[in-house]
Short mmCIF file of C-alpha atoms in Angstrom, two decimals:
data_model
loop_
_atom_site.label_atom_id
_atom_site.label_comp_id
_atom_site.label_asym_id
_atom_site.label_seq_id
_atom_site.Cartn_x
_atom_site.Cartn_y
_atom_site.Cartn_z
CA MET H 162 85.00 97.67 77.11
CA PRO H 163 81.49 99.19 77.11
CA GLY H 164 79.90 99.32 80.52
CA ASN H 165 83.10 100.47 82.22
CA GLN H 166 82.94 103.70 84.15
CA ILE H 167 85.22 106.52 82.91
CA LEU H 168 85.94 109.78 84.81
CA ILE H 169 86.77 112.80 82.59
CA VAL H 170 88.68 115.56 84.37
CA ASP H 171 89.01 118.80 82.36
CA ASP H 172 88.44 122.41 83.21
CA GLU H 173 86.91 123.16 79.81
CA ILE H 174 83.21 122.34 79.71
CA GLY H 175 83.16 121.97 75.95
CA ILE H 176 85.82 119.20 76.03
CA ARG H 177 84.11 117.43 79.01
CA GLU H 178 80.78 117.40 77.19
CA LEU H 179 82.20 116.34 73.86
CA LEU H 180 84.23 113.43 75.27
CA SER H 181 81.30 112.45 77.44
CA GLU H 182 78.89 112.30 74.44
CA ILE H 183 81.28 110.23 72.35
CA LEU H 184 82.02 107.72 75.09
CA GLN H 185 78.36 107.37 76.18
CA GLU H 186 77.43 106.63 72.56
CA GLU H 187 79.95 103.74 72.73
CA GLY H 188 78.15 102.40 75.85
CA TYR H 189 80.53 103.68 78.55
CA SER H 190 79.30 105.10 81.80
CA VAL H 191 80.80 108.60 82.23
CA ARG H 192 81.31 110.98 85.16
CA LEU H 193 82.66 114.44 84.87
CA ALA H 194 84.93 116.68 87.06
CA GLU H 195 86.06 120.20 86.28
CA ASN H 196 89.00 120.40 88.71
CA ALA H 197 91.23 118.34 91.01
CA ASN H 198 89.03 118.69 94.07
CA GLU H 199 86.01 117.31 92.20
CA ALA H 200 88.21 114.57 90.70
CA ARG H 201 89.33 113.45 94.16
CA LYS H 202 85.69 113.19 95.29
CA GLN H 203 84.59 111.30 92.18
CA ARG H 204 87.57 108.98 92.41
CA ASN H 205 86.91 108.15 96.09
CA GLN H 206 83.16 107.79 95.80
CA HIS H 207 82.72 105.95 92.48
CA ARG H 208 86.05 104.20 91.86
CA PRO H 209 86.21 104.68 88.05
CA ASP H 210 87.73 102.04 85.85
CA LEU H 211 89.62 104.71 83.86
CA VAL H 212 90.46 108.39 84.30
CA LEU H 213 91.02 110.80 81.36
CA LEU H 214 93.01 113.58 83.13
CA ASP H 215 93.85 116.97 81.73
CA ILE H 216 97.33 118.24 82.57
CA TRP H 217 96.65 121.97 82.71
CA MET H 218 93.98 122.94 85.23
CA PRO H 219 93.75 126.13 87.31
CA ASP H 220 93.94 124.86 90.82
CA THR H 221 95.92 121.65 90.92
CA ASP H 222 97.44 120.47 87.66
CA GLY H 223 97.00 116.90 86.42
CA ILE H 224 100.63 115.88 86.97
CA THR H 225 100.41 116.93 90.58
CA LEU H 226 97.13 115.01 91.07
CA LEU H 227 98.65 111.95 89.42
CA LYS H 228 101.57 112.11 91.79
CA GLU H 229 99.28 112.52 94.73
CA TRP H 230 97.20 109.44 93.81
CA GLY H 231 100.46 107.47 93.29
CA ASN H 232 102.02 108.56 96.60
CA ASN H 233 98.82 107.79 98.51
CA GLY H 234 98.30 104.36 97.03
CA GLN H 235 95.25 105.56 95.16
CA LEU H 236 96.43 104.96 91.66
CA THR H 237 94.30 101.86 91.45
CA MET H 238 92.93 102.60 87.94
CA PRO H 239 94.62 103.43 84.63
CA VAL H 240 95.01 107.10 83.91
CA VAL H 241 95.37 108.65 80.44
CA MET H 242 96.69 112.23 80.42
CA MET H 243 95.33 114.88 78.02
CA SER H 244 96.84 118.13 76.84
CA GLY H 245 97.11 120.49 73.95
CA HIS H 246 100.32 122.17 75.07
CA ALA H 247 102.47 119.43 76.64
CA THR H 248 106.01 118.78 75.79
CA VAL H 249 107.63 115.40 75.19
CA ASP H 250 109.28 115.67 78.63
CA THR H 251 105.84 116.26 80.22
CA ALA H 252 104.46 113.14 78.57
CA VAL H 253 107.47 111.11 79.66
CA GLU H 254 107.10 112.41 83.21
CA ALA H 255 103.46 111.49 83.28
CA THR H 256 104.23 107.99 82.10
CA ARG H 257 107.04 107.65 84.67
CA ILE H 258 104.61 108.59 87.49
CA GLY H 259 102.00 106.05 86.38
CA ALA H 260 99.96 107.26 83.43
CA VAL H 261 99.26 104.49 80.94
CA ASP H 262 98.94 106.67 77.85
CA PHE H 263 98.79 110.26 76.57
CA LEU H 264 96.26 112.06 74.30
CA GLU H 265 97.11 115.26 72.50
CA LYS H 266 94.45 117.79 71.91
CA PRO H 267 92.50 118.17 69.67
CA ILE H 268 91.64 114.55 70.24
CA ALA H 269 90.72 112.57 67.11
CA LEU H 270 87.65 110.28 67.53
CA GLN H 271 89.41 107.07 66.57
CA LYS H 272 92.48 107.90 68.63
CA LEU H 273 90.27 108.47 71.65
CA LEU H 274 88.35 105.20 71.31
CA ALA H 275 91.55 103.20 70.58
CA THR H 276 93.32 104.66 73.62
CA VAL H 277 90.34 104.00 75.96
CA GLN H 278 89.99 100.40 74.73
CA LYS H 279 93.74 99.77 75.15
CA ALA H 280 93.73 101.30 78.72
CA LEU H 281 90.83 99.10 79.78
CA ARG H 282 92.30 95.85 78.46
CA PRO H 283 92.85 93.30 81.28
CA SER H 284 96.65 93.36 80.56
CA VAL H 285 96.66 96.98 81.59
CA ALA H 286 93.96 96.95 84.28
CA GLN H 287 95.67 94.06 86.04
CA LEU H 288 98.67 96.22 86.69
CA ARG H 289 96.68 98.26 89.24
CA PRO H 290 97.99 97.56 92.74
CA GLU H 291 95.18 96.21 94.97
CA LEU H 292 94.88 97.56 98.44
CA ASN H 293 94.30 94.38 100.50
CA LEU H 294 96.00 92.50 103.30
CA SER H 295 98.23 90.53 100.84
CA SER H 296 99.95 93.93 100.13
CA LEU H 297 101.12 93.87 103.79
CA GLY H 298 102.55 90.36 103.57
CA LYS H 299 101.67 86.73 103.84
CA GLY H 300 103.56 85.57 106.95
CA GLN H 301 102.08 84.44 110.31
CA VAL H 302 101.95 87.98 111.71
CA ILE H 303 99.70 89.14 108.93
CA LEU H 304 97.63 85.94 109.11
CA ASP H 305 97.03 86.71 112.79
CA LEU H 306 96.08 90.30 111.87
CA LYS H 307 93.54 88.90 109.38
CA LYS H 308 92.01 86.72 112.07
CA GLN H 309 91.50 89.79 114.26
CA LEU H 310 89.88 91.72 111.49
CA GLU H 311 87.62 88.77 110.70
CA ARG H 312 86.46 88.71 114.29
CA VAL H 313 85.42 92.36 114.22
CA LEU H 314 84.09 92.37 110.64
CA PRO H 315 80.46 91.35 111.57
CA LEU H 316 80.17 94.04 114.25
CA LYS H 317 78.72 97.43 113.54
CA THR H 318 80.92 99.28 116.09
CA PRO H 319 83.36 101.87 114.67
CA VAL H 320 86.86 100.34 114.43
CA LEU H 321 90.06 102.15 115.45
CA LEU H 322 93.25 100.88 113.73
CA VAL H 323 96.27 101.64 115.86
CA GLY H 324 99.90 101.41 114.75
CA GLU H 325 102.97 103.20 113.60
CA SER H 326 102.90 105.57 110.60
CA GLY H 327 103.11 103.69 107.26
CA VAL H 328 101.95 100.30 108.48
CA GLY H 329 99.19 100.01 105.86
CA PHE H 330 96.02 101.50 107.53
CA GLU H 331 94.12 101.90 104.32
CA ALA H 332 94.79 98.36 103.14
CA CYS H 333 93.30 97.12 106.41
CA ALA H 334 90.34 99.53 106.13
CA HIS H 335 89.57 98.05 102.67
CA PHE H 336 89.12 94.71 104.42
CA PHE H 337 85.73 95.98 105.70
CA THR H 338 84.50 96.81 102.20
CA GLY H 339 82.01 94.25 100.79
CA PRO H 340 81.31 93.49 97.12
CA GLY H 341 79.84 96.58 95.41
CA GLN H 342 80.32 98.75 98.46
CA GLN H 343 81.90 102.16 98.04
CA PHE H 344 84.96 103.13 100.05
CA ILE H 345 85.31 106.81 101.03
CA ALA H 346 88.70 107.98 102.24
CA PRO H 347 89.01 111.74 102.19
CA GLU H 348 92.57 112.95 101.85
CA ASN H 349 91.96 116.02 104.07
CA VAL H 350 90.09 114.56 107.00
CA GLU H 351 89.70 117.83 108.87
CA LYS H 352 88.20 119.61 105.90
CA ALA H 353 85.85 116.70 105.25
CA LEU H 354 84.66 116.80 108.86
CA ASP H 355 83.78 120.51 108.43
CA ALA H 356 80.80 119.20 106.45
CA PRO H 357 79.80 115.97 108.26
CA SER H 358 76.34 115.72 106.61
CA GLU H 359 77.89 115.84 103.06
CA LEU H 360 80.56 113.33 104.13
CA LEU H 361 77.93 110.87 105.39
CA GLN H 362 75.89 111.36 102.23
CA GLN H 363 78.90 110.37 100.13
CA ALA H 364 79.59 107.33 102.28
CA THR H 365 75.94 106.08 102.49
CA ASN H 366 75.80 102.23 102.40
CA GLY H 367 79.57 102.10 102.28
CA VAL H 368 82.76 102.34 104.39
CA LEU H 369 84.14 105.57 105.57
CA PHE H 370 87.87 105.66 106.38
CA LEU H 371 89.30 108.50 108.40
CA ARG H 372 93.11 108.81 108.86
CA GLU H 373 94.97 110.12 111.94
CA ILE H 374 91.97 110.93 114.04
CA GLY H 375 94.17 111.17 117.08
CA LYS H 376 95.50 114.50 115.83
CA LEU H 377 92.20 116.13 115.08
CA ALA H 378 91.61 119.82 116.04
CA PRO H 379 88.66 120.58 118.46
CA ARG H 380 86.47 121.77 115.54
CA SER H 381 87.02 118.59 113.56
CA GLN H 382 86.31 116.49 116.72
CA GLN H 383 82.85 118.08 116.80
CA GLY H 384 82.35 117.01 113.21
CA LEU H 385 83.39 113.52 114.01
CA MET H 386 80.88 113.44 116.91
CA GLN H 387 78.16 114.36 114.45
CA VAL H 388 79.25 111.57 112.11
CA LEU H 389 79.16 109.00 114.92
CA GLY H 390 75.59 110.00 115.73
CA LYS H 391 74.31 109.30 112.17
CA LEU H 392 76.18 106.20 111.13
CA GLU H 393 73.20 103.91 111.50
CA LYS H 394 70.88 106.33 109.60
CA HIS H 395 73.22 106.32 106.56
CA ASN H 396 74.26 102.66 106.96
CA VAL H 397 77.93 103.60 107.11
CA ARG H 398 80.71 101.45 108.54
CA LEU H 399 83.29 103.77 110.13
CA VAL H 400 86.94 102.74 110.22
CA MET H 401 89.49 105.13 111.67
CA ALA H 402 93.29 105.06 112.12
CA THR H 403 95.84 106.74 114.28
CA SER H 404 99.63 106.47 114.52
CA ARG H 405 99.45 108.34 117.83
CA PRO H 406 99.44 106.01 120.88
CA PRO H 407 96.00 105.98 122.51
CA ALA H 408 97.62 106.73 125.91
CA ASP H 409 98.99 110.01 124.41
CA VAL H 410 95.59 110.95 123.02
CA LEU H 411 94.01 110.29 126.46
CA GLN H 412 96.54 112.66 128.11
CA ASP H 413 95.99 115.40 125.48
CA ARG H 414 93.72 118.00 127.04
CA THR H 415 92.74 119.33 123.59
CA PHE H 416 91.13 115.98 122.68
CA ASP H 417 87.55 115.34 123.86
CA GLN H 418 87.82 112.38 126.24
CA GLY H 419 84.17 111.47 125.76
CA LEU H 420 84.65 111.29 121.98
CA PHE H 421 87.75 109.21 122.40
CA ALA H 422 85.86 106.74 124.60
CA LEU H 423 83.30 106.33 121.81
CA ILE H 424 85.82 105.69 119.07
CA ALA H 425 88.36 103.61 120.99
CA ASN H 426 85.95 100.78 122.14
CA LEU H 427 87.06 98.46 119.37
CA GLN H 428 90.79 98.72 118.57
CA VAL H 429 92.93 96.56 116.25
CA ALA H 430 96.73 96.90 116.52
CA LEU H 431 98.64 96.82 113.21
CA PRO H 432 102.13 95.28 113.43
CA PRO H 433 105.17 97.24 112.31
CA LEU H 434 107.06 95.82 109.37
CA ARG H 435 110.07 94.88 111.52
CA THR H 436 107.96 92.25 113.27
CA HIS H 437 107.40 90.32 110.05
CA ARG H 438 110.69 90.83 108.21
CA GLU H 439 110.17 87.51 106.41
CA ASP H 440 107.63 89.25 104.27
CA VAL H 441 110.05 92.00 103.13
CA PRO H 442 111.80 90.18 100.22
CA GLU H 443 108.51 89.16 98.62
CA LEU H 444 106.99 92.59 99.18
CA ALA H 445 110.05 94.24 97.68
CA VAL H 446 109.95 91.99 94.57
CA GLN H 447 106.20 92.70 94.19
CA LEU H 448 106.71 96.43 94.45
CA LEU H 449 109.63 96.40 91.97
CA ARG H 450 107.60 94.31 89.55
CA GLN H 451 104.84 96.93 89.67
CA GLN H 452 107.34 99.66 88.85
CA VAL H 453 108.69 97.67 85.89
CA GLU H 454 105.34 96.52 84.53
CA GLN H 455 103.92 100.01 84.68
CA LYS H 456 106.98 101.10 82.71
CA ARG H 457 108.04 103.62 85.29
CA VAL H 458 111.58 102.13 85.23
CA ALA H 459 113.64 99.87 83.01
CA SER H 460 113.69 96.14 83.63
CA VAL H 461 115.63 95.57 86.86
CA LYS H 462 115.68 92.95 89.62
CA PHE H 463 117.06 92.39 93.07
CA ASP H 464 119.92 90.00 93.65
CA ILE H 465 119.67 87.73 96.76
CA ALA H 466 122.09 89.84 98.76
CA ALA H 467 119.99 92.92 98.14
CA LEU H 468 116.81 91.20 99.36
CA ASN H 469 118.77 89.98 102.38
CA ALA H 470 119.83 93.53 103.16
CA LEU H 471 116.24 94.87 102.85
CA ARG H 472 115.00 92.13 105.20
CA ASN H 473 117.55 92.99 107.85
CA HIS H 474 116.58 96.70 107.96
CA ASP H 475 114.41 97.97 110.85
CA TRP H 476 111.97 99.93 108.62
CA PRO H 477 110.94 102.68 110.99
CA GLY H 478 108.70 104.08 108.26
CA ASN H 479 107.23 100.59 107.65
CA LEU H 480 105.59 99.63 104.38
CA GLU H 481 105.39 103.23 103.14
CA GLN H 482 109.21 103.54 103.58
CA LEU H 483 109.81 100.23 101.82
CA GLN H 484 107.64 101.44 98.88
CA ASN H 485 109.73 104.66 98.63
CA ILE H 486 113.04 102.83 98.96
CA VAL H 487 112.13 100.32 96.21
CA ALA H 488 111.00 103.12 93.94
CA SER H 489 114.31 105.01 94.51
CA LEU H 490 116.40 101.86 93.98
CA ALA H 491 114.55 101.13 90.73
CA ALA H 492 114.98 104.64 89.48
CA THR H 493 118.72 104.89 90.29
CA ALA H 494 119.76 101.34 89.40
CA GLY H 495 123.07 101.37 87.46
CA SER H 496 122.55 97.84 86.06
CA GLU H 497 119.93 95.19 85.62
CA ASP H 498 120.66 93.83 89.16
CA ILE H 499 120.13 95.87 92.31
CA SER H 500 122.84 94.87 94.69
CA ALA H 501 123.27 94.84 98.46
CA GLN H 502 125.67 97.79 98.03
CA ASP H 503 122.87 99.77 96.36
CA VAL H 504 120.53 98.99 99.22
CA ASN H 505 122.98 99.78 102.01
CA ARG H 506 123.98 103.10 100.38
CA LEU H 507 120.37 104.16 100.27
CA LEU H 508 119.53 102.89 103.76
CA ALA H 509 122.71 104.22 105.49
CA PRO H 510 121.12 107.54 106.58
CA TYR H 511 118.17 105.71 108.15
CA VAL H 512 120.42 103.31 110.03
CA VAL H 513 122.38 106.17 111.59
CA LYS H 514 119.24 108.15 112.39
CA ASN H 515 117.43 105.31 114.07
CA THR H 516 120.23 103.88 116.22
CA LEU H 517 119.04 103.98 119.82
CA GLY H 518 120.55 106.90 121.76
CA ALA H 519 121.27 107.05 125.45
CA ALA H 520 118.47 109.55 126.04
CA ASP H 521 116.00 107.14 124.39
CA ALA H 522 117.24 104.20 126.43
CA LEU H 523 116.68 106.02 129.70
CA ASP H 524 112.94 106.13 129.00
CA LEU H 525 112.63 102.36 128.52
CA PRO H 526 112.52 99.43 130.94
CA LEU H 527 116.03 97.91 131.41
CA ARG H 528 115.26 94.72 129.59
CA GLU H 529 113.66 96.37 126.60
CA ALA H 530 116.51 98.95 126.32
CA ARG H 531 119.11 96.16 126.55
CA ASP H 532 117.36 94.09 123.88
CA ILE H 533 117.14 97.03 121.49
CA PHE H 534 120.82 97.89 122.02
CA GLU H 535 121.90 94.23 121.56
CA ARG H 536 119.82 93.88 118.39
CA HIS H 537 121.46 96.97 116.85
CA TYR H 538 124.84 95.75 118.05
CA PHE H 539 124.67 92.26 116.54
CA GLU H 540 122.97 93.45 113.35
CA HIS H 541 125.79 96.04 112.92
CA HIS H 542 128.50 93.35 113.22
CA ILE H 543 126.70 90.83 110.97
CA LYS H 544 126.42 93.53 108.30
CA LEU H 545 130.05 94.60 108.87
CA GLU H 546 131.31 91.03 108.45
CA ASN H 547 128.98 90.38 105.45
CA GLY H 548 127.19 87.60 107.33
CA ASN H 549 130.31 85.58 108.12
CA MET H 550 129.29 84.19 111.53
CA SER H 551 132.74 82.93 112.45
CA ARG H 552 134.17 86.42 112.15
CA VAL H 553 131.14 87.90 113.99
CA ALA H 554 131.66 85.50 116.93
CA GLU H 555 135.36 86.36 117.04
CA LYS H 556 134.60 90.10 116.86
CA VAL H 557 132.05 90.09 119.67
CA GLY H 558 133.91 87.63 121.86
CA LEU H 559 131.34 84.85 121.98
CA GLU H 560 131.43 81.19 121.15
CA ARG H 561 129.46 80.44 118.02
CA THR H 562 126.90 78.27 119.79
CA HIS H 563 126.36 81.11 122.34
CA LEU H 564 126.10 83.63 119.54
CA TYR H 565 123.41 81.54 117.74
CA ARG H 566 121.36 81.28 120.87
CA LYS H 567 121.65 85.03 121.42
CA LEU H 568 120.61 85.91 117.87
CA LYS H 569 117.63 83.52 118.02
CA GLN H 570 116.58 85.12 121.32
CA LEU H 571 116.69 88.57 119.77
CA GLY H 572 114.77 87.44 116.70
CA ILE H 573 117.66 88.06 114.27
CA ARG H 574 117.64 85.56 111.40
CA PHE H 575 120.96 84.12 110.23
CA SER H 576 122.45 81.20 108.41
CA ARG H 577 124.83 78.75 110.16
CA ARG H 578 126.64 78.38 106.79
CA GLY H 579 127.79 81.98 107.12
CA SER H 580 125.41 84.25 105.32
CA ALA H 581 123.07 86.37 107.42
CA GLU H 582 119.36 86.14 106.45
#
């Protein structure tokens, strides 16, 4: 609808200007980008309602940029691809990745306007995944996380989010963004910190989110120090994240200890997905629904056993791994129902890879090492016996009442009727 902001990405200035003129005459607000780098900046800084994206560009092509946005959770707006030389396969690939439509050049006036209007309809725009805490889950663990974030929200101190890779750093960082505020999250943090003044200018009166600051090179650390010194001047709220344990950063001689003291005053720990497994089934259904509604895959759904199998997995890659697994299951589904067998087949390599080894156990306190081993041990037998607790008890040599107490102690969910949960 008129008033929406549209980003046009095309390396040909004539096409950019022509489309811009047409859309502005219709009342749309238009921004232009001649390449992928400029498109990234415009997308992060201005959050367009729609992107018209050319496929063939000299540095990074449109398909690659579309994939990048999708993989990084940044495909939060409808994207219409444009090309004068694309094949049917290219158009299908773009749609599978997440494009909502395709325009063939030369673009007819009525076709352009109809496509833009269609892409901006609520039925299409509502398909955009929102980055907020509900995308991490709705259980007690996430509610507790929300309370922590609410306590630090009024403070102006830079916030450091700490947790394992893939736990949802950006979703939490968005929590600090108020109505109308811009959210700047550079993909290449080190490159962005090479120009701290430009970065601050982009983030003025908004939120600046910097990923993996615990791995910054010395030169980038200097840039971050400059950013810290000018946050108040530019009215910028700084939120950072690291999957590297703070203790490891402190022991790293290449990391400026004075800088770390400045950025680590206010830390919020993000929980790994395995600590709130009860959220996994609903998250998986939500992620699959997005795949289907965006027409990336055919209409499929999880059966109960499949959701159960997903919930019982350890998820070492956390939410990011769950997103990838759901996408793979949706793309390779052989029928309308995704089964537990489908899930277990796909997760099998991860289960083997992440089983605790003797060398790992030697580095842990005895009680923690024993608990991890026992959890793997009982989960293995529950899965092996398809959740039949009578057979599990017989296999491990425990009375059922003793087995139930043990599973409850280890935080393993199960059903006394026989099916593991």
